[in-house]
mmCIF file of C-alpha atoms and ligand atoms in Angstrom:
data_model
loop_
_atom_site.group_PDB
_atom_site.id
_atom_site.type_symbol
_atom_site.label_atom_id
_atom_site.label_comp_id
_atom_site.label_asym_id
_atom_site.label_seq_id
_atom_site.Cartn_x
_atom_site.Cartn_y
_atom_site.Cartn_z
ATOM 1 C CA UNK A 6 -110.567 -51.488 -34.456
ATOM 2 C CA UNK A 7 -108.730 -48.256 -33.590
ATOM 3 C CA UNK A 8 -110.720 -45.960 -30.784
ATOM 4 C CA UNK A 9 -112.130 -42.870 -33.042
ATOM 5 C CA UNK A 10 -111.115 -40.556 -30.626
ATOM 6 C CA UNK A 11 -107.540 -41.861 -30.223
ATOM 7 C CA UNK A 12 -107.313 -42.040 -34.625
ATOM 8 C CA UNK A 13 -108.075 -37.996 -33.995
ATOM 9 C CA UNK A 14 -106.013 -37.222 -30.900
ATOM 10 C CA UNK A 15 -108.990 -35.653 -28.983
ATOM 11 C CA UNK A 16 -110.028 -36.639 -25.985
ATOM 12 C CA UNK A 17 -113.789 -38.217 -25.121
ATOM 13 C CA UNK A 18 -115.372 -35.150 -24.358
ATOM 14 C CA UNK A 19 -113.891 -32.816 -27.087
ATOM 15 C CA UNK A 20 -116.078 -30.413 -28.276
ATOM 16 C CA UNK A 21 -117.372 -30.081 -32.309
ATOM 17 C CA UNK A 22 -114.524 -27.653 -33.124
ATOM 18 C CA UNK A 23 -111.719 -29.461 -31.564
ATOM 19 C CA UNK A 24 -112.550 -32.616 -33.595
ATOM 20 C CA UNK A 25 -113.009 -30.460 -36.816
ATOM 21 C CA UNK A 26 -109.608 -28.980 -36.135
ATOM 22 C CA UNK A 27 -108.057 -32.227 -35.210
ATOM 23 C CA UNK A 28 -109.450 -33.448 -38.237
ATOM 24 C CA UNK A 29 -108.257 -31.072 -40.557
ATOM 25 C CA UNK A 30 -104.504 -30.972 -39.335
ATOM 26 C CA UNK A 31 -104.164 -34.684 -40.042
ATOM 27 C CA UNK A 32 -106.395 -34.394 -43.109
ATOM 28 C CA UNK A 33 -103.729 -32.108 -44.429
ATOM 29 C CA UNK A 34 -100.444 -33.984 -43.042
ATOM 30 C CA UNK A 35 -102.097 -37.336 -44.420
ATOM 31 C CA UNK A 36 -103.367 -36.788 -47.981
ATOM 32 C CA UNK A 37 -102.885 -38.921 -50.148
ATOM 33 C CA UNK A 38 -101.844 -36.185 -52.895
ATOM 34 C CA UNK A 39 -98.963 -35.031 -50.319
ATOM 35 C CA UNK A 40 -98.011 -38.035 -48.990
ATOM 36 C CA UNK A 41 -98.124 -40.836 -51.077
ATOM 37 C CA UNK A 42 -96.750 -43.789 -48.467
ATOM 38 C CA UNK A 43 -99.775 -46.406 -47.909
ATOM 39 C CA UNK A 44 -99.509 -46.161 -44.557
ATOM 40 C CA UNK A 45 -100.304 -42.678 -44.767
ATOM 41 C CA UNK A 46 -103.261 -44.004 -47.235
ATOM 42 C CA UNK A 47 -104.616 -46.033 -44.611
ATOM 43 C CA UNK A 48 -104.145 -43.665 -41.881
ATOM 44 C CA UNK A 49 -106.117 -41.324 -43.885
ATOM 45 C CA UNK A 50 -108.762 -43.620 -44.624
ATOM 46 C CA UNK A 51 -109.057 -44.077 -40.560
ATOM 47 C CA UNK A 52 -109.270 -40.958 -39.487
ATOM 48 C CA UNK A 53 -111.824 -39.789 -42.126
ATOM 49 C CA UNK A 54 -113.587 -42.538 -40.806
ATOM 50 C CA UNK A 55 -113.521 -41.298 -37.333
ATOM 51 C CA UNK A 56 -114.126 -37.913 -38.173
ATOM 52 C CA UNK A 57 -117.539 -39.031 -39.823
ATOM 53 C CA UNK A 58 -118.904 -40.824 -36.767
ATOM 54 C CA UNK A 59 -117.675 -38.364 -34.120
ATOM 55 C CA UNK A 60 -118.725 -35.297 -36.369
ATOM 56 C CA UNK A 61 -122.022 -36.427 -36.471
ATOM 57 C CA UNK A 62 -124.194 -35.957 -33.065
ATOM 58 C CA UNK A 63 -126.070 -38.685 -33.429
ATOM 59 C CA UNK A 64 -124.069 -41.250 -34.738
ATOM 60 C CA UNK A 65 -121.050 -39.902 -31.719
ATOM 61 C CA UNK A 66 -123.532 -40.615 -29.234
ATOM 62 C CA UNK A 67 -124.473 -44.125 -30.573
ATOM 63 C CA UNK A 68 -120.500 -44.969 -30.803
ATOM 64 C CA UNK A 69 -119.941 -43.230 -27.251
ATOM 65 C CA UNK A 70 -123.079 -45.580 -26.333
ATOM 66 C CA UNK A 71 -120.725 -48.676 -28.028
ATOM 67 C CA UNK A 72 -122.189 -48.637 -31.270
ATOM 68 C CA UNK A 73 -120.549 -48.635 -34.808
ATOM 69 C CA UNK A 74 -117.763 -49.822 -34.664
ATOM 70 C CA UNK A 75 -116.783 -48.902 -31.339
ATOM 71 C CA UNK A 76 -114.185 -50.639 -29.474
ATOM 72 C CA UNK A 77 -116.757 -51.944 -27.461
ATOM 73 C CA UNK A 78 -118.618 -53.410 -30.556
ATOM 74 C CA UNK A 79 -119.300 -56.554 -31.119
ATOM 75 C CA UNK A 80 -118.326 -56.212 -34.591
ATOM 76 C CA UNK A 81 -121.914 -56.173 -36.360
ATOM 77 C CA UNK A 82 -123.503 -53.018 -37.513
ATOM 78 C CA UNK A 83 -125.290 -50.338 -35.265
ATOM 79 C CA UNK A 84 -128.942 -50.082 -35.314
ATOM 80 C CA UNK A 85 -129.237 -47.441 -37.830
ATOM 81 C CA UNK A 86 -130.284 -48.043 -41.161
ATOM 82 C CA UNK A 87 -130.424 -51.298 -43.041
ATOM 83 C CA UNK A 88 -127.605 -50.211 -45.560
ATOM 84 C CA UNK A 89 -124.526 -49.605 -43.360
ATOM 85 C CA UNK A 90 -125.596 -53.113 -42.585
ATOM 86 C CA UNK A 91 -125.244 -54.270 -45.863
ATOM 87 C CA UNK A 92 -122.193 -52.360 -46.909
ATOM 88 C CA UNK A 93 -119.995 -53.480 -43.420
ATOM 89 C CA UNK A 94 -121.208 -57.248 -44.523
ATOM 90 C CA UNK A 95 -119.987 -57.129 -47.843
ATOM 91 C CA UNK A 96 -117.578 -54.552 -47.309
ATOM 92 C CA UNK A 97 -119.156 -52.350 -49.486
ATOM 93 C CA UNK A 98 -117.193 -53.985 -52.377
ATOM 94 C CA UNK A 99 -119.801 -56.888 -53.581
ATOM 95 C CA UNK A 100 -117.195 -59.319 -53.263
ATOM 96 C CA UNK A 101 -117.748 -62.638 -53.921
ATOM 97 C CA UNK A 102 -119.500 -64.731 -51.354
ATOM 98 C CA UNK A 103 -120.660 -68.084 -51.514
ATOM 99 C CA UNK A 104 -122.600 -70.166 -49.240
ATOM 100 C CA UNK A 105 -125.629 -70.357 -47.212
ATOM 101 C CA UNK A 106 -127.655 -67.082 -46.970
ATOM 102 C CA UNK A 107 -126.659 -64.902 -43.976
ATOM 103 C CA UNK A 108 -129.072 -64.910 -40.512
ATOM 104 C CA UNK A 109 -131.160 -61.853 -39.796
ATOM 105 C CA UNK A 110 -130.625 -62.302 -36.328
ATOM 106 C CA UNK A 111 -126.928 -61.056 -35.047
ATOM 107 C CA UNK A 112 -125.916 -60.468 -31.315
ATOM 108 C CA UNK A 113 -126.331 -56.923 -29.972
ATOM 109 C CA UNK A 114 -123.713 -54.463 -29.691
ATOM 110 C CA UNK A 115 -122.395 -54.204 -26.246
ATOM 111 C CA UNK A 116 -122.590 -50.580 -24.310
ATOM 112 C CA UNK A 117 -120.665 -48.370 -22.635
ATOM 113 C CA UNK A 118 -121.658 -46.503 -19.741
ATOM 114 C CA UNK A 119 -120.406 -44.779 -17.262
ATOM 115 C CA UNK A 120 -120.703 -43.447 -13.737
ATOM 116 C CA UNK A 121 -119.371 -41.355 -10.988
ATOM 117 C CA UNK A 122 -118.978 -42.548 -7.672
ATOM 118 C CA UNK A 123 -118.085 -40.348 -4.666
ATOM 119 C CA UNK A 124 -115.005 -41.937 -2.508
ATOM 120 C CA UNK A 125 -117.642 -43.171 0.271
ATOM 121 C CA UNK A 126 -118.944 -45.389 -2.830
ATOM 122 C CA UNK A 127 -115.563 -46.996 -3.142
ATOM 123 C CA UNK A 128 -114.733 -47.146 0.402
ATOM 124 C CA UNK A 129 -118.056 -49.333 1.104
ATOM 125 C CA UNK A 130 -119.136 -50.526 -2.424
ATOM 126 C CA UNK A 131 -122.568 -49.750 -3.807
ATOM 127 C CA UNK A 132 -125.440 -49.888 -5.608
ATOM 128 C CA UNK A 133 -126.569 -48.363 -8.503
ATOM 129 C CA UNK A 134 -129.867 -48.474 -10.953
ATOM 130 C CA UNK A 135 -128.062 -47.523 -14.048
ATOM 131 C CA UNK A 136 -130.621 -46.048 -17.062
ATOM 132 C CA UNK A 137 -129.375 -46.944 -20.368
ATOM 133 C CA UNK A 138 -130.900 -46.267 -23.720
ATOM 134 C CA UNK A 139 -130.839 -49.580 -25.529
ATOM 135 C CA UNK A 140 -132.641 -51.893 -28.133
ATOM 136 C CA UNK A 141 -134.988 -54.586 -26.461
ATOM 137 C CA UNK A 142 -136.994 -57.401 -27.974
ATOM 138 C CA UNK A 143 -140.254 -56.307 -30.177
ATOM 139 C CA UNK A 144 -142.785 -57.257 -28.214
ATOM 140 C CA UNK A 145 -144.991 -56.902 -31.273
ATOM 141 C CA UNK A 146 -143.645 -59.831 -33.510
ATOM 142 C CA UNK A 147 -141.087 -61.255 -30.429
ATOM 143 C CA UNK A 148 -138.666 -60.361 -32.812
ATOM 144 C CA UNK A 149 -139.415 -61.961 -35.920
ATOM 145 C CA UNK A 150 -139.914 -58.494 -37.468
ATOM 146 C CA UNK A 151 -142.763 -59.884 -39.535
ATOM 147 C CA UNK A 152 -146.667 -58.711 -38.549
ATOM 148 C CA UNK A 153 -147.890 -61.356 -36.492
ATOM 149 C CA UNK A 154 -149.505 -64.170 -38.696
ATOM 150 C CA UNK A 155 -147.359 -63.479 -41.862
ATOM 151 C CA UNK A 156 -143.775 -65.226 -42.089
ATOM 152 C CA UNK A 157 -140.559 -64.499 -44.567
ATOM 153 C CA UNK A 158 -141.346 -65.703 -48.240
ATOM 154 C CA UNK A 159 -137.911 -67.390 -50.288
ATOM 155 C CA UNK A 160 -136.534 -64.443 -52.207
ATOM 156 C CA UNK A 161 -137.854 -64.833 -55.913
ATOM 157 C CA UNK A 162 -134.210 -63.638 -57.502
ATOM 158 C CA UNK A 163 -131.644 -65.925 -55.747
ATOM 159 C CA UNK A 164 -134.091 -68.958 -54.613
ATOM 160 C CA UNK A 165 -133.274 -68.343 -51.537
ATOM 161 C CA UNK A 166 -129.420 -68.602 -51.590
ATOM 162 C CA UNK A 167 -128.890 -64.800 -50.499
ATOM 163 C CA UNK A 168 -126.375 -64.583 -53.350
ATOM 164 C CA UNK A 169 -126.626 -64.225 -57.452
ATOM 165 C CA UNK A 170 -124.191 -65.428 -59.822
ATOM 166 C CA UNK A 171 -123.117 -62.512 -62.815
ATOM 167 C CA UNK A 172 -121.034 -63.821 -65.676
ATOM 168 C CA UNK A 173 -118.849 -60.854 -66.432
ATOM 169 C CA UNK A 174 -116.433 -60.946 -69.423
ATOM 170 C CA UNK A 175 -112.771 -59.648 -69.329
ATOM 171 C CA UNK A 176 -109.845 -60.082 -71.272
ATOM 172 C CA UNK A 177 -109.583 -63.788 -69.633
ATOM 173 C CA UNK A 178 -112.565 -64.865 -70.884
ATOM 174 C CA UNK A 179 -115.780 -65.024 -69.150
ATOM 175 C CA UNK A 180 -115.294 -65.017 -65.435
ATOM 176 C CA UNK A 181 -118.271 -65.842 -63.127
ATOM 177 C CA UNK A 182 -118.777 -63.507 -60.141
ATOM 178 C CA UNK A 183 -121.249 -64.526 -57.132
ATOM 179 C CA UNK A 184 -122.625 -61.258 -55.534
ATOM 180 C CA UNK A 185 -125.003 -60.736 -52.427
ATOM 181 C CA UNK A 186 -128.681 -60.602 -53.682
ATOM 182 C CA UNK A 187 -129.919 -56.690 -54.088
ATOM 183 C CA UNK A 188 -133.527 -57.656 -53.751
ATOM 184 C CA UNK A 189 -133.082 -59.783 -49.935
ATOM 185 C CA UNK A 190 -130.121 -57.937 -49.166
ATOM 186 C CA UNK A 191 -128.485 -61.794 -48.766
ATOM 187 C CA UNK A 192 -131.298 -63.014 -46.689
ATOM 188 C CA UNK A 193 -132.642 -65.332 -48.607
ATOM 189 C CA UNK A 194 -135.772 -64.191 -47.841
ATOM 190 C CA UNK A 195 -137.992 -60.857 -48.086
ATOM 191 C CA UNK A 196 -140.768 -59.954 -45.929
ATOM 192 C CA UNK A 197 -143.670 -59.157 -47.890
ATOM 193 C CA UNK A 198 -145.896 -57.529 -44.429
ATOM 194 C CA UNK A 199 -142.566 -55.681 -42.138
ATOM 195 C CA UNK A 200 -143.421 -55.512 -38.518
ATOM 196 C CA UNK A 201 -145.521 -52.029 -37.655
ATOM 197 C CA UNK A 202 -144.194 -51.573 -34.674
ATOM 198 C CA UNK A 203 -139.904 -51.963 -34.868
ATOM 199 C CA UNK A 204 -139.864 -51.636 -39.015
ATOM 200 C CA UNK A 205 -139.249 -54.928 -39.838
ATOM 201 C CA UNK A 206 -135.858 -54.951 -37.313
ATOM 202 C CA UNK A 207 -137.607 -57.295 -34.381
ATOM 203 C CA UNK A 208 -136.183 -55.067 -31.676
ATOM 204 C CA UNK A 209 -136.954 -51.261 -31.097
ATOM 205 C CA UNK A 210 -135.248 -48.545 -28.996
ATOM 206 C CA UNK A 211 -135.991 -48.086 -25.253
ATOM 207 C CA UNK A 212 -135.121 -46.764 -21.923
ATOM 208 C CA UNK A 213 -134.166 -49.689 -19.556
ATOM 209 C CA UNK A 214 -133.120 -49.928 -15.849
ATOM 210 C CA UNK A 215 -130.170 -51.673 -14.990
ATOM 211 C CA UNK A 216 -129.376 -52.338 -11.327
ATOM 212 C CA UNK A 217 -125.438 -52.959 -10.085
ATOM 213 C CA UNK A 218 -123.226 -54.198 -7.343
ATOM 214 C CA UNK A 219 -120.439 -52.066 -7.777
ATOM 215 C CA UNK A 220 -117.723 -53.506 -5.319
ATOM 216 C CA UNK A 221 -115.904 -51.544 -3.240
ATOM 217 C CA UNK A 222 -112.063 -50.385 -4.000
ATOM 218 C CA UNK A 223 -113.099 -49.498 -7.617
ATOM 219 C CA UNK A 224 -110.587 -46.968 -9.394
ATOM 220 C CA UNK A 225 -111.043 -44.393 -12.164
ATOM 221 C CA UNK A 226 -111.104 -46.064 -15.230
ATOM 222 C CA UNK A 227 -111.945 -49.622 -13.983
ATOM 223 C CA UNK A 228 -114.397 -51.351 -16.721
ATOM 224 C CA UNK A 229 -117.311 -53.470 -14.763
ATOM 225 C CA UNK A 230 -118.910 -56.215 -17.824
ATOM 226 C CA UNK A 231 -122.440 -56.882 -17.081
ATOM 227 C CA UNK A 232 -122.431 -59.494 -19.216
ATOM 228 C CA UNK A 233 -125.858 -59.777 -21.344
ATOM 229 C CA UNK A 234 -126.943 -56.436 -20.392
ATOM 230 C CA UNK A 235 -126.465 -54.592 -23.671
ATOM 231 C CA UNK A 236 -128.717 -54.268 -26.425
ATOM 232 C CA UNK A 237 -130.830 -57.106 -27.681
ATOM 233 C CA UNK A 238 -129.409 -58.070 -31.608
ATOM 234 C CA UNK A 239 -131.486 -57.940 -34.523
ATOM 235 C CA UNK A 240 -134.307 -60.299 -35.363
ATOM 236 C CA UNK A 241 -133.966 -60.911 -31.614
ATOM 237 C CA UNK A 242 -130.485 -62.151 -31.423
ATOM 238 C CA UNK A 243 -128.463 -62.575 -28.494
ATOM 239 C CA UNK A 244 -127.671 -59.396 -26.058
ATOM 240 C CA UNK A 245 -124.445 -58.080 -25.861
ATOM 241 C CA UNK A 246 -123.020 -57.002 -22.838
ATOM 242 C CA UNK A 247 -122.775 -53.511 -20.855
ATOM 243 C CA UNK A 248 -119.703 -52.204 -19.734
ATOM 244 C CA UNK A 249 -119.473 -50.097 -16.634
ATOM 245 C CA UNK A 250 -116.633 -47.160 -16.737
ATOM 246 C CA UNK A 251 -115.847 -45.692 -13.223
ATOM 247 C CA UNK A 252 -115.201 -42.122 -12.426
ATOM 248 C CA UNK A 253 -113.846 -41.735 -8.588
ATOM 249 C CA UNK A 254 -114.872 -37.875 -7.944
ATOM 250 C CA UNK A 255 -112.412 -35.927 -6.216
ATOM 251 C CA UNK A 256 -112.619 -35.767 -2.123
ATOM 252 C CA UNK A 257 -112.506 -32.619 -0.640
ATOM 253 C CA UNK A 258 -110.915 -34.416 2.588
ATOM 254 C CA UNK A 259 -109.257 -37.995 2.001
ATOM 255 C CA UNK A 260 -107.627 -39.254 -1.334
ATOM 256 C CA UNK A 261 -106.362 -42.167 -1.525
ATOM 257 C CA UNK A 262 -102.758 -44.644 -1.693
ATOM 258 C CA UNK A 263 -103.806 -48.277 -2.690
ATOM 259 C CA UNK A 264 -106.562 -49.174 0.009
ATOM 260 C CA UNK A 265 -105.318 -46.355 2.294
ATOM 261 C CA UNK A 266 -107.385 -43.602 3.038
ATOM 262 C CA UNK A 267 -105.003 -39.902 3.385
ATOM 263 C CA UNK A 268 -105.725 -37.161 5.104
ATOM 264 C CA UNK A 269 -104.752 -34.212 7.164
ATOM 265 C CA UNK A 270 -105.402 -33.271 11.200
ATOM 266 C CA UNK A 271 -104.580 -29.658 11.647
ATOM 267 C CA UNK A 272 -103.783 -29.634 16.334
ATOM 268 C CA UNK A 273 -103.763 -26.371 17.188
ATOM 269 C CA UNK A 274 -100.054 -25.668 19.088
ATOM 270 C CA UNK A 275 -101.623 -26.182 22.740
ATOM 271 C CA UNK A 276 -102.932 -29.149 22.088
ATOM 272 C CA UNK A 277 -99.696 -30.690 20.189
ATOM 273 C CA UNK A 278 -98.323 -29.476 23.198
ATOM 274 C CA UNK A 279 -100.555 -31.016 26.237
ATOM 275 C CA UNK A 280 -102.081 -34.016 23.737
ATOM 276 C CA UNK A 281 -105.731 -34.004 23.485
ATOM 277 C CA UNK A 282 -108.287 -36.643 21.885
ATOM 278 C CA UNK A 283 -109.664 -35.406 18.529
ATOM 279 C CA UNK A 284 -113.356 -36.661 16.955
ATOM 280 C CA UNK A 285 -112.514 -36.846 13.369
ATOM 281 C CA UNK A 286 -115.185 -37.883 10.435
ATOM 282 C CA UNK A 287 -114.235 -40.109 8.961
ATOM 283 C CA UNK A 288 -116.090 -41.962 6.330
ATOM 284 C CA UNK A 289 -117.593 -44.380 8.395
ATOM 285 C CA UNK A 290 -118.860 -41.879 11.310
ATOM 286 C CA UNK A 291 -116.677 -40.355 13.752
ATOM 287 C CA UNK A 292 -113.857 -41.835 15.330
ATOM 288 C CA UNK A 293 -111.953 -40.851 18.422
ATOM 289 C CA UNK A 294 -108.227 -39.969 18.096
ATOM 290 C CA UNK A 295 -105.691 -39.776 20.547
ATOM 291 C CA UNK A 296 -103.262 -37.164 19.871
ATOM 292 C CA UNK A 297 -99.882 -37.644 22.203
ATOM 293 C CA UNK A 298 -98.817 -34.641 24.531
ATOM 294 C CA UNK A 299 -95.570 -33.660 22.149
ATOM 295 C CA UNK A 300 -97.119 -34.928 18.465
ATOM 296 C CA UNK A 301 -94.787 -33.114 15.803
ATOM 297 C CA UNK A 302 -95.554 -31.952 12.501
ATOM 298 C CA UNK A 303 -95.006 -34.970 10.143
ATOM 299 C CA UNK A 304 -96.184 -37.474 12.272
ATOM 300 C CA UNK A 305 -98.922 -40.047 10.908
ATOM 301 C CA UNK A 306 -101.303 -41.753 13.587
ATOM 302 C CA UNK A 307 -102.943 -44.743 11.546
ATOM 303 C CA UNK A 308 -106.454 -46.083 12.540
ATOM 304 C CA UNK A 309 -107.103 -49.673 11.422
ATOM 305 C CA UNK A 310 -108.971 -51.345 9.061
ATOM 306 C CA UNK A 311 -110.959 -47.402 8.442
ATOM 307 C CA UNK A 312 -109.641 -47.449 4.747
ATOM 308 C CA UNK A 313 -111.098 -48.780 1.402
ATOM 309 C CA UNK A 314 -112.769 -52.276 0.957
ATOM 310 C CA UNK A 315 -110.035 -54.700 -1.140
ATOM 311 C CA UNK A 316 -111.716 -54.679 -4.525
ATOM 312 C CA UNK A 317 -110.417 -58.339 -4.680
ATOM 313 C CA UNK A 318 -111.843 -58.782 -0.850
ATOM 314 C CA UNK A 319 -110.059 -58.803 2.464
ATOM 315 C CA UNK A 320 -109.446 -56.304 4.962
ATOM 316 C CA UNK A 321 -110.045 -53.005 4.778
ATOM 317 C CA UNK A 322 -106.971 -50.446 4.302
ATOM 318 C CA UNK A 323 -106.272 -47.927 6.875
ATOM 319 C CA UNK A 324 -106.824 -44.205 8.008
ATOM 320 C CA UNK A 325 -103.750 -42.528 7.623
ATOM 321 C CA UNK A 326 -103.674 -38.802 9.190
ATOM 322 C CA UNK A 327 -100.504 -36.626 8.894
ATOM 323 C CA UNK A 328 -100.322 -33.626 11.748
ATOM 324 C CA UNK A 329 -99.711 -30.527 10.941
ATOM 325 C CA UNK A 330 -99.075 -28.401 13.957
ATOM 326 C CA UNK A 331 -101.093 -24.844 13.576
ATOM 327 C CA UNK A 332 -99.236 -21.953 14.899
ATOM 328 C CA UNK A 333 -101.394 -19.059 16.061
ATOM 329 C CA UNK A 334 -101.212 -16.171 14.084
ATOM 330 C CA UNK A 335 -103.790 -13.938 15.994
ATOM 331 C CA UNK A 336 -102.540 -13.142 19.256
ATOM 332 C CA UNK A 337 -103.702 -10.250 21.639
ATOM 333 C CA UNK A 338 -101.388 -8.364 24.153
ATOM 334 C CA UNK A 339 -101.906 -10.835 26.590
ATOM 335 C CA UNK A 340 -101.297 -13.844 24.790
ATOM 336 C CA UNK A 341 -98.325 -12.604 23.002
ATOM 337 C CA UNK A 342 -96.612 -11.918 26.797
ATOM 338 C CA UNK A 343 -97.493 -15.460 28.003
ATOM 339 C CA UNK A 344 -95.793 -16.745 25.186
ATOM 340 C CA UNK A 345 -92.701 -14.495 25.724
ATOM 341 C CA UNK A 346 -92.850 -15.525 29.434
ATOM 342 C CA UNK A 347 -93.011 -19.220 28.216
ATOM 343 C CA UNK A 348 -89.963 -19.191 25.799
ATOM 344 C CA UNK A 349 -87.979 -16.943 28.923
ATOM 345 C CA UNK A 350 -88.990 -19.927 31.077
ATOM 346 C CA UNK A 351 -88.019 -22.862 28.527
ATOM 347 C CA UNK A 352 -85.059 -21.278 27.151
ATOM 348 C CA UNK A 353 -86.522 -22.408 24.009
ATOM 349 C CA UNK A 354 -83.439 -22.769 21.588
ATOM 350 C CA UNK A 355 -83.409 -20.446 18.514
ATOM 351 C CA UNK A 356 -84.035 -22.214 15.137
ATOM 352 C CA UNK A 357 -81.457 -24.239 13.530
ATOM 353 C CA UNK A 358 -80.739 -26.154 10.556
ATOM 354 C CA UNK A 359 -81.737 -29.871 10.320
ATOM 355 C CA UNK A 360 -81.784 -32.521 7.487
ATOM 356 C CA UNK A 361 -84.828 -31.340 5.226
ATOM 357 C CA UNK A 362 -88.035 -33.393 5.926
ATOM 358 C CA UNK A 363 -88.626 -35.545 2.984
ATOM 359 C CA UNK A 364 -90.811 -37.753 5.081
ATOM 360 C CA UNK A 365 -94.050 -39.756 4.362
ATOM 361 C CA UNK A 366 -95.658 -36.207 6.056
ATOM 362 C CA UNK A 367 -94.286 -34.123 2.893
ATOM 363 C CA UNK A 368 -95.746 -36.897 0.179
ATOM 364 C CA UNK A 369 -99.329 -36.982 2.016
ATOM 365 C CA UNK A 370 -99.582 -32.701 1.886
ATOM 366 C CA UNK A 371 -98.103 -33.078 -1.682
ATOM 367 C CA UNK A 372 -100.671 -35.697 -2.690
ATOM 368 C CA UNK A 373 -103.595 -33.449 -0.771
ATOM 369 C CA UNK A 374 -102.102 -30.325 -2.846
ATOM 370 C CA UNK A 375 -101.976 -31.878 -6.169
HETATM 371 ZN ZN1 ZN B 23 -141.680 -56.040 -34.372
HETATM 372 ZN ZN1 ZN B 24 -132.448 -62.722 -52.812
#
């Protein structure tokens, strides 16, 4: 099934107005009184659909959460009320349906969730105890949904098929038509004494604790399955799973090139000039850098095996730090004629035009920039 949000053009966290407006522009381009094509029809019929769920707080949150119909769904119904059940069965349309009566207990929808990890997360891998609101088990009736010590009775109207048979007559003849059962909702069976505490549904809503491994080298967007840890199906049918989504929060310092880690050492022009050994922080403490008497702008000094844990395992990327040379801008009377005596001395040459730097120095500031 289409994603709701991509049927409307809005993005995930689009606010009640943008998804009204959204709707209404492609309300009005797909109407089926201005555009009779039927794959404008069905178009139509899709994104009324979506605008439905997502216009509706609590029914957005249980789709966001991977219910209805979500593309995280495991295709049943969500947990709300016994008649959406009933019409995504039967598709609404009573169609005919032969056959045994369906089960009252379906597997749970799975859930999406998702989480933000700071870069030190990804670098090392971590842990997380994830809270996720959820259906578990009735402890009441262990998901039976009947009161303890009372059990399902056969439905009286369809014996206990789930279906009825209807003779309707047309211009055929008399054509038989087999439609769910009303009164068991295709069961079979009723349940004369409904479970107090879930409503008959043998699983109520909760708060649960999940706890994760996230592995290291994780990326924006990446989808961990837990399998089994979404919500518990009704009548106490099989969980379905939880998915993970990763958000990697922006780094004030390093960002990051496959399982490099990029950043920046500003030397100050004495030191580029005499070398010096700099303590940088990095993520895993402070490491000690030798910068060479001479370093230019542009250069990169790598440090080993400091980068981002393989998220399929193996070394560890690298540290990557571009120089950038600082010039002083602040300089008293003093300083500025020890500088003039300096160039005097050097004969430093006056500028002149080189090829323009387009090196890996130029992509690391961009990539800081940006
Ligand atoms: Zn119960
Ligand atoms: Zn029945």
């Amino acid at each position: 099934m289409a994603d709701h949000y991509e049927v409307l053009g809005v993005s995930r966290d689009a606010s009640p107005e943008e998804i009204k407006k959204a709707y209404r522009r492609l309300a009005r381009e797909l109407h089926p009184d201005v555009n009779p094509g039927e794959d404008a029809s069905e178009r139509f019929k899709l994104v009324t659909h979506a605008y439905d769920v997502l216009s509706d707080p609590e029914q957005r949150q249980r789709y966001d959460m991977g219910g209805d119909g979500s593309p995280f769904g495991a295709g049943g119904a969500g947990f709300g009320g016994f008649g959406d059940i009933f019409e995504t069965f039967f598709g609404g349309g009573g169609g005919a349906r032969a056959g045994r009566p369906r089960s009252r207990r379906e597997r749970g929808q799975d859930a999406l969730v998702r989480v933000t990890l700071d870069l030190k997360d990804v670098v090392f891998g971590t842990h997380r105890d994830i809270e996720v609101d959820t259906a578990v088990l009735c402890e009441t009736c262990d998901g039976s949904c009947c009161q303890p010590g009372t059990q399902p009775v056969t439905c009286d109207i369809c014996h206990g098929a789930g279906h009825v048979q209807r003779t309707v007559r047309s211009l055929l003849g008399n054509v038989v038509t087999s439609q769910p059962c009303t009164t068991c909702q295709g069961y079979g069976t009723t349940i004369p004494y409904p479970c107090a505490t879930c409503q008959g549904q043998g699983r109520v809503r909760a708060r649960r604790t999940v706890s994760v491994d996230i592995p290291g080298g994780v990326e924006t967007g990446l989808r961990l399955q837990l399998p089994g840890s979404g919500e518990v199906g009704p009548a106490g049918g099989p969980h379905g799973d939880l998915y993970l989504e990763v958000t990697v929060a922006h780094d004030e310092i390093f960002s990051r090139e496959g399982d490099d880690l990029l950043a920046t050492l500003e030397v100050s022009m004495p030191d580029a000039i005499l070398g010096s050994t700099a303590t940088i922080t990095s993520l895993d403490g402070d490491v000690d850098l030798e910068v060479r008497a001479g370093v230019q702008s542009g250069d990169v000094l790598t440090i080993k095996g400091r980068g981002i844990t393989p998220l399929r395992g193996g070394n560890r990327g690298d540290l990557r730090v571009g120089v950038q040379v600082v010039t002083p801008t602040k300089l008293g009377p003093r300083e500025r004629a020890l500088i003039e005596d300096f160039a005097k001395k050097t004969k430093a040459p006056a500028p002149q035009l080189a090829q323009f730097h387009q090196g890996l120095f130029s992509k690391l500031r961009d990539r800081l920039r940006g």
